[in-house]
């Protein structure tokens, strides 16, 4: 007999996926316990859960990756089920076994299936036994670089170096020539050891610009295994998925049948239970019935892109996970699973595409998601929340669903145009440009597309003068507000509007905008706007035009303006010490968020200018 659904569930994750799980659990009448590190003490998932518990400091290894602390939290709060989400410990057989020992139901596959499919070498060997095509290369994984160098000559160049454990593109390198191999092997092994604690590697023939197609599978404890169709994940940057859609554009019925059959056979052979994904590369650029395809890996967990499958099937995969974990059979048999329309998902991240996608962190000053029919937003942040530097930079996922692909694509691009993220950089404009790329419009997708056209897709606006003027207007507003707070606002000596007899006095000032020094002229405030000129041309600073897409950030003394999806930061320039600065201070800014590894000076050292 199926067990009853739990009364309380612990969510062993954070961000948007934690909020997503909490929402489904609430609909099912299940109370939730959120765990959080010190960096997430006031995060949205913590606010939305019924109960919350601190599990450690910011580093993931001391909090979200600590199995002992997670199980202690579940036991202390009476949670009889644990959902790992994705990332972190979602594919940890050790966590699944620890849950069983603590009488906590793990939402995921059995440990044996997880170990089999979570290891690329073992999964590849299983695929070969099941007659599923795999990419030519090594079958056994090893950390012996000398042995790998010998095997590389047999595989031939170009080839791919891949970590046997984990996923997400970590421990993966493309090698085009033999003289690049040693550095690639060393770098991949070190990255794999750091990310997964396993430095074993595989080598595979490189397939240039393939289609990346994955199949969603689901199994239960009663021997049932089904598929929920395929997803297209070819739009990638550095092996990281950027935009996903379902169904795959141009997918023929013949190839779909071959892919889904192979995926179900692999899942059944592994004794799989719960949600999983079987991933394939399709060679040749088209998804014709006879197109050659190769199994590359299986993900023994829920995927980030699962909402597109939910959109076309009308199903809640998290609910399915919970019911299957509770011992229930799959809610539907294969013939009962239908698909409707087309769905596309974009991952909105705190990153700066113009600076090689450098990750961003900090307080989100303004966040606005437009609402429209056929749109779903899975988000993990709200106004005022902080994006910590310690974890993934994903802010939200936007999913557009429509009757056909082009309608879904246009709907999502229009949403990206109207969305507002200020306070941290975002990839809104990049995503919109990608959706409007001619090859994407036509469904001619490949894993190399973004790399080929990265310069055009990430190019910031050529002219940001209007954005700078709007930012200067906000800086002037802030100055006037500070002056009025300092006095009673009635003395002419408190005025900051540049008044003088004989006309408005123009003041020449310097601002830093998008990292560049810009000279501006400021005048008075009249008819609801400041007079601001750049290059001798007056620019509008009307607050009506500024509302919603520009904001003053008092915490960092800066104005933030959204210009065609790009965040433009504007602040008064400060001179360095020794150049007439008021306080002798200078701004020191790291190019990206990171950890201080070394200081080249010590207290008491004398430093000369220019050192």
PDB file of N, CA, C and O in Angstrom, residues 40-75:
ATOM      1  N   UNK A  40      22.302  33.474   3.682  1.00  0.00           N
ATOM      2  CA  UNK A  40      20.900  33.409   3.253  1.00  0.00           C
ATOM      3  C   UNK A  40      19.916  33.600   4.402  1.00  0.00           C
ATOM      4  O   UNK A  40      18.747  33.221   4.283  1.00  0.00           O
ATOM      5  N   UNK A  41      20.361  34.187   5.500  1.00  0.00           N
ATOM      6  CA  UNK A  41      19.508  34.260   6.690  1.00  0.00           C
ATOM      7  C   UNK A  41      18.171  34.946   6.421  1.00  0.00           C
ATOM      8  O   UNK A  41      17.150  34.604   7.032  1.00  0.00           O
ATOM      9  N   UNK A  42      18.148  35.923   5.515  1.00  0.00           N
ATOM     10  CA  UNK A  42      16.899  36.634   5.218  1.00  0.00           C
ATOM     11  C   UNK A  42      16.436  36.390   3.792  1.00  0.00           C
ATOM     12  O   UNK A  42      15.691  37.193   3.229  1.00  0.00           O
ATOM     13  N   UNK A  43      16.874  35.290   3.183  1.00  0.00           N
ATOM     14  CA  UNK A  43      16.547  35.006   1.784  1.00  0.00           C
ATOM     15  C   UNK A  43      15.067  34.696   1.614  1.00  0.00           C
ATOM     16  O   UNK A  43      14.356  34.358   2.561  1.00  0.00           O
ATOM     17  N   UNK A  44      14.611  34.788   0.362  1.00  0.00           N
ATOM     18  CA  UNK A  44      13.197  34.600   0.080  1.00  0.00           C
ATOM     19  C   UNK A  44      12.718  33.203   0.460  1.00  0.00           C
ATOM     20  O   UNK A  44      11.623  33.045   1.022  1.00  0.00           O
ATOM     21  N   UNK A  45      13.512  32.172   0.185  1.00  0.00           N
ATOM     22  CA  UNK A  45      13.044  30.816   0.505  1.00  0.00           C
ATOM     23  C   UNK A  45      12.890  30.622   2.006  1.00  0.00           C
ATOM     24  O   UNK A  45      12.029  29.866   2.463  1.00  0.00           O
ATOM     25  N   UNK A  46      13.696  31.354   2.770  1.00  0.00           N
ATOM     26  CA  UNK A  46      13.596  31.283   4.228  1.00  0.00           C
ATOM     27  C   UNK A  46      12.310  31.959   4.690  1.00  0.00           C
ATOM     28  O   UNK A  46      11.602  31.467   5.581  1.00  0.00           O
ATOM     29  N   UNK A  47      11.974  33.079   4.067  1.00  0.00           N
ATOM     30  CA  UNK A  47      10.760  33.810   4.430  1.00  0.00           C
ATOM     31  C   UNK A  47       9.493  33.029   4.071  1.00  0.00           C
ATOM     32  O   UNK A  47       8.473  33.139   4.752  1.00  0.00           O
ATOM     33  N   UNK A  48       9.549  32.232   3.007  1.00  0.00           N
ATOM     34  CA  UNK A  48       8.341  31.561   2.524  1.00  0.00           C
ATOM     35  C   UNK A  48       8.069  30.226   3.210  1.00  0.00           C
ATOM     36  O   UNK A  48       6.941  29.737   3.167  1.00  0.00           O
ATOM     37  N   UNK A  49       9.059  29.640   3.826  1.00  0.00           N
ATOM     38  CA  UNK A  49       8.867  28.341   4.474  1.00  0.00           C
ATOM     39  C   UNK A  49       8.120  28.498   5.796  1.00  0.00           C
ATOM     40  O   UNK A  49       8.069  29.587   6.385  1.00  0.00           O
ATOM     41  N   UNK A  50       7.549  27.406   6.267  1.00  0.00           N
ATOM     42  CA  UNK A  50       6.828  27.436   7.547  1.00  0.00           C
ATOM     43  C   UNK A  50       7.794  27.495   8.726  1.00  0.00           C
ATOM     44  O   UNK A  50       7.493  28.103   9.753  1.00  0.00           O
ATOM     45  N   UNK A  51       8.935  26.826   8.581  1.00  0.00           N
ATOM     46  CA  UNK A  51       9.954  26.845   9.632  1.00  0.00           C
ATOM     47  C   UNK A  51      11.315  27.019   8.974  1.00  0.00           C
ATOM     48  O   UNK A  51      11.473  26.778   7.776  1.00  0.00           O
ATOM     49  N   UNK A  52      12.270  27.458   9.757  1.00  0.00           N
ATOM     50  CA  UNK A  52      13.605  27.698   9.201  1.00  0.00           C
ATOM     51  C   UNK A  52      14.656  27.315  10.228  1.00  0.00           C
ATOM     52  O   UNK A  52      14.412  27.381  11.444  1.00  0.00           O
ATOM     53  N   UNK A  53      15.845  26.919   9.715  1.00  0.00           N
ATOM     54  CA  UNK A  53      16.913  26.535  10.629  1.00  0.00           C
ATOM     55  C   UNK A  53      18.257  26.880   9.996  1.00  0.00           C
ATOM     56  O   UNK A  53      18.484  26.628   8.813  1.00  0.00           O
ATOM     57  N   UNK A  54      19.137  27.459  10.774  1.00  0.00           N
ATOM     58  CA  UNK A  54      20.493  27.783  10.316  1.00  0.00           C
ATOM     59  C   UNK A  54      21.324  26.502  10.314  1.00  0.00           C
ATOM     60  O   UNK A  54      21.285  25.725  11.279  1.00  0.00           O
ATOM     61  N   UNK A  55      22.085  26.311   9.227  1.00  0.00           N
ATOM     62  CA  UNK A  55      22.913  25.097   9.161  1.00  0.00           C
ATOM     63  C   UNK A  55      24.404  25.399   8.991  1.00  0.00           C
ATOM     64  O   UNK A  55      25.183  24.483   8.738  1.00  0.00           O
ATOM     65  N   UNK A  56      24.793  26.679   9.136  1.00  0.00           N
ATOM     66  CA  UNK A  56      26.224  26.945   9.084  1.00  0.00           C
ATOM     67  C   UNK A  56      26.579  28.249   8.418  1.00  0.00           C
ATOM     68  O   UNK A  56      25.710  29.023   8.000  1.00  0.00           O
ATOM     69  N   UNK A  57      27.874  28.529   8.297  1.00  0.00           N
ATOM     70  CA  UNK A  57      28.346  29.756   7.655  1.00  0.00           C
ATOM     71  C   UNK A  57      28.154  29.714   6.145  1.00  0.00           C
ATOM     72  O   UNK A  57      27.663  28.728   5.588  1.00  0.00           O
ATOM     73  N   UNK A  58      28.570  30.784   5.470  1.00  0.00           N
ATOM     74  CA  UNK A  58      28.301  30.939   4.043  1.00  0.00           C
ATOM     75  C   UNK A  58      28.901  29.853   3.151  1.00  0.00           C
ATOM     76  O   UNK A  58      28.228  29.384   2.233  1.00  0.00           O
ATOM     77  N   UNK A  59      30.151  29.419   3.356  1.00  0.00           N
ATOM     78  CA  UNK A  59      30.701  28.407   2.444  1.00  0.00           C
ATOM     79  C   UNK A  59      29.807  27.175   2.360  1.00  0.00           C
ATOM     80  O   UNK A  59      29.394  26.613   3.378  1.00  0.00           O
ATOM     81  N   UNK A  60      29.513  26.734   1.131  1.00  0.00           N
ATOM     82  CA  UNK A  60      28.593  25.611   0.945  1.00  0.00           C
ATOM     83  C   UNK A  60      29.079  24.344   1.640  1.00  0.00           C
ATOM     84  O   UNK A  60      28.270  23.568   2.156  1.00  0.00           O
ATOM     85  N   UNK A  61      30.401  24.137   1.660  1.00  0.00           N
ATOM     86  CA  UNK A  61      30.937  22.925   2.282  1.00  0.00           C
ATOM     87  C   UNK A  61      30.617  22.862   3.774  1.00  0.00           C
ATOM     88  O   UNK A  61      30.577  21.780   4.360  1.00  0.00           O
ATOM     89  N   UNK A  62      30.381  24.017   4.391  1.00  0.00           N
ATOM     90  CA  UNK A  62      30.101  24.074   5.820  1.00  0.00           C
ATOM     91  C   UNK A  62      28.618  24.270   6.107  1.00  0.00           C
ATOM     92  O   UNK A  62      28.223  24.462   7.257  1.00  0.00           O
ATOM     93  N   UNK A  63      27.778  24.221   5.088  1.00  0.00           N
ATOM     94  CA  UNK A  63      26.345  24.434   5.301  1.00  0.00           C
ATOM     95  C   UNK A  63      25.529  23.510   4.395  1.00  0.00           C
ATOM     96  O   UNK A  63      25.169  22.400   4.800  1.00  0.00           O
ATOM     97  N   UNK A  64      25.255  23.932   3.167  1.00  0.00           N
ATOM     98  CA  UNK A  64      24.361  23.176   2.292  1.00  0.00           C
ATOM     99  C   UNK A  64      24.921  21.807   1.878  1.00  0.00           C
ATOM    100  O   UNK A  64      24.164  20.945   1.452  1.00  0.00           O
ATOM    101  N   UNK A  65      26.213  21.626   1.982  1.00  0.00           N
ATOM    102  CA  UNK A  65      26.813  20.344   1.611  1.00  0.00           C
ATOM    103  C   UNK A  65      27.125  19.463   2.824  1.00  0.00           C
ATOM    104  O   UNK A  65      27.735  18.407   2.685  1.00  0.00           O
ATOM    105  N   UNK A  66      26.699  19.896   3.994  1.00  0.00           N
ATOM    106  CA  UNK A  66      26.990  19.145   5.224  1.00  0.00           C
ATOM    107  C   UNK A  66      25.829  18.192   5.517  1.00  0.00           C
ATOM    108  O   UNK A  66      24.774  18.600   6.025  1.00  0.00           O
ATOM    109  N   UNK A  67      26.005  16.916   5.188  1.00  0.00           N
ATOM    110  CA  UNK A  67      24.951  15.918   5.362  1.00  0.00           C
ATOM    111  C   UNK A  67      24.524  15.821   6.821  1.00  0.00           C
ATOM    112  O   UNK A  67      23.324  15.736   7.136  1.00  0.00           O
ATOM    113  N   UNK A  68      25.491  15.848   7.717  1.00  0.00           N
ATOM    114  CA  UNK A  68      25.172  15.697   9.146  1.00  0.00           C
ATOM    115  C   UNK A  68      24.252  16.814   9.620  1.00  0.00           C
ATOM    116  O   UNK A  68      23.260  16.565  10.325  1.00  0.00           O
ATOM    117  N   UNK A  69      24.545  18.046   9.220  1.00  0.00           N
ATOM    118  CA  UNK A  69      23.720  19.173   9.658  1.00  0.00           C
ATOM    119  C   UNK A  69      22.318  19.124   9.039  1.00  0.00           C
ATOM    120  O   UNK A  69      21.321  19.483   9.689  1.00  0.00           O
ATOM    121  N   UNK A  70      22.234  18.703   7.782  1.00  0.00           N
ATOM    122  CA  UNK A  70      20.927  18.612   7.139  1.00  0.00           C
ATOM    123  C   UNK A  70      20.040  17.593   7.850  1.00  0.00           C
ATOM    124  O   UNK A  70      18.859  17.859   8.117  1.00  0.00           O
ATOM    125  N   UNK A  71      20.599  16.425   8.157  1.00  0.00           N
ATOM    126  CA  UNK A  71      19.803  15.399   8.835  1.00  0.00           C
ATOM    127  C   UNK A  71      19.456  15.810  10.257  1.00  0.00           C
ATOM    128  O   UNK A  71      18.361  15.503  10.752  1.00  0.00           O
ATOM    129  N   UNK A  72      20.358  16.526  10.919  1.00  0.00           N
ATOM    130  CA  UNK A  72      20.055  17.004  12.273  1.00  0.00           C
ATOM    131  C   UNK A  72      18.904  17.996  12.243  1.00  0.00           C
ATOM    132  O   UNK A  72      18.023  17.984  13.115  1.00  0.00           O
ATOM    133  N   UNK A  73      18.881  18.845  11.206  1.00  0.00           N
ATOM    134  CA  UNK A  73      17.793  19.815  11.067  1.00  0.00           C
ATOM    135  C   UNK A  73      16.474  19.099  10.814  1.00  0.00           C
ATOM    136  O   UNK A  73      15.433  19.454  11.388  1.00  0.00           O
ATOM    137  N   UNK A  74      16.493  18.092   9.942  1.00  0.00           N
ATOM    138  CA  UNK A  74      15.260  17.353   9.650  1.00  0.00           C
ATOM    139  C   UNK A  74      14.731  16.665  10.905  1.00  0.00           C
ATOM    140  O   UNK A  74      13.530  16.729  11.208  1.00  0.00           O
ATOM    141  N   UNK A  75      15.615  16.027  11.649  1.00  0.00           N
ATOM    142  CA  UNK A  75      15.205  15.309  12.860  1.00  0.00           C
ATOM    143  C   UNK A  75      14.671  16.265  13.919  1.00  0.00           C
ATOM    144  O   UNK A  75      13.627  16.021  14.531  1.00  0.00           O
TER     145      UNK A  75
END
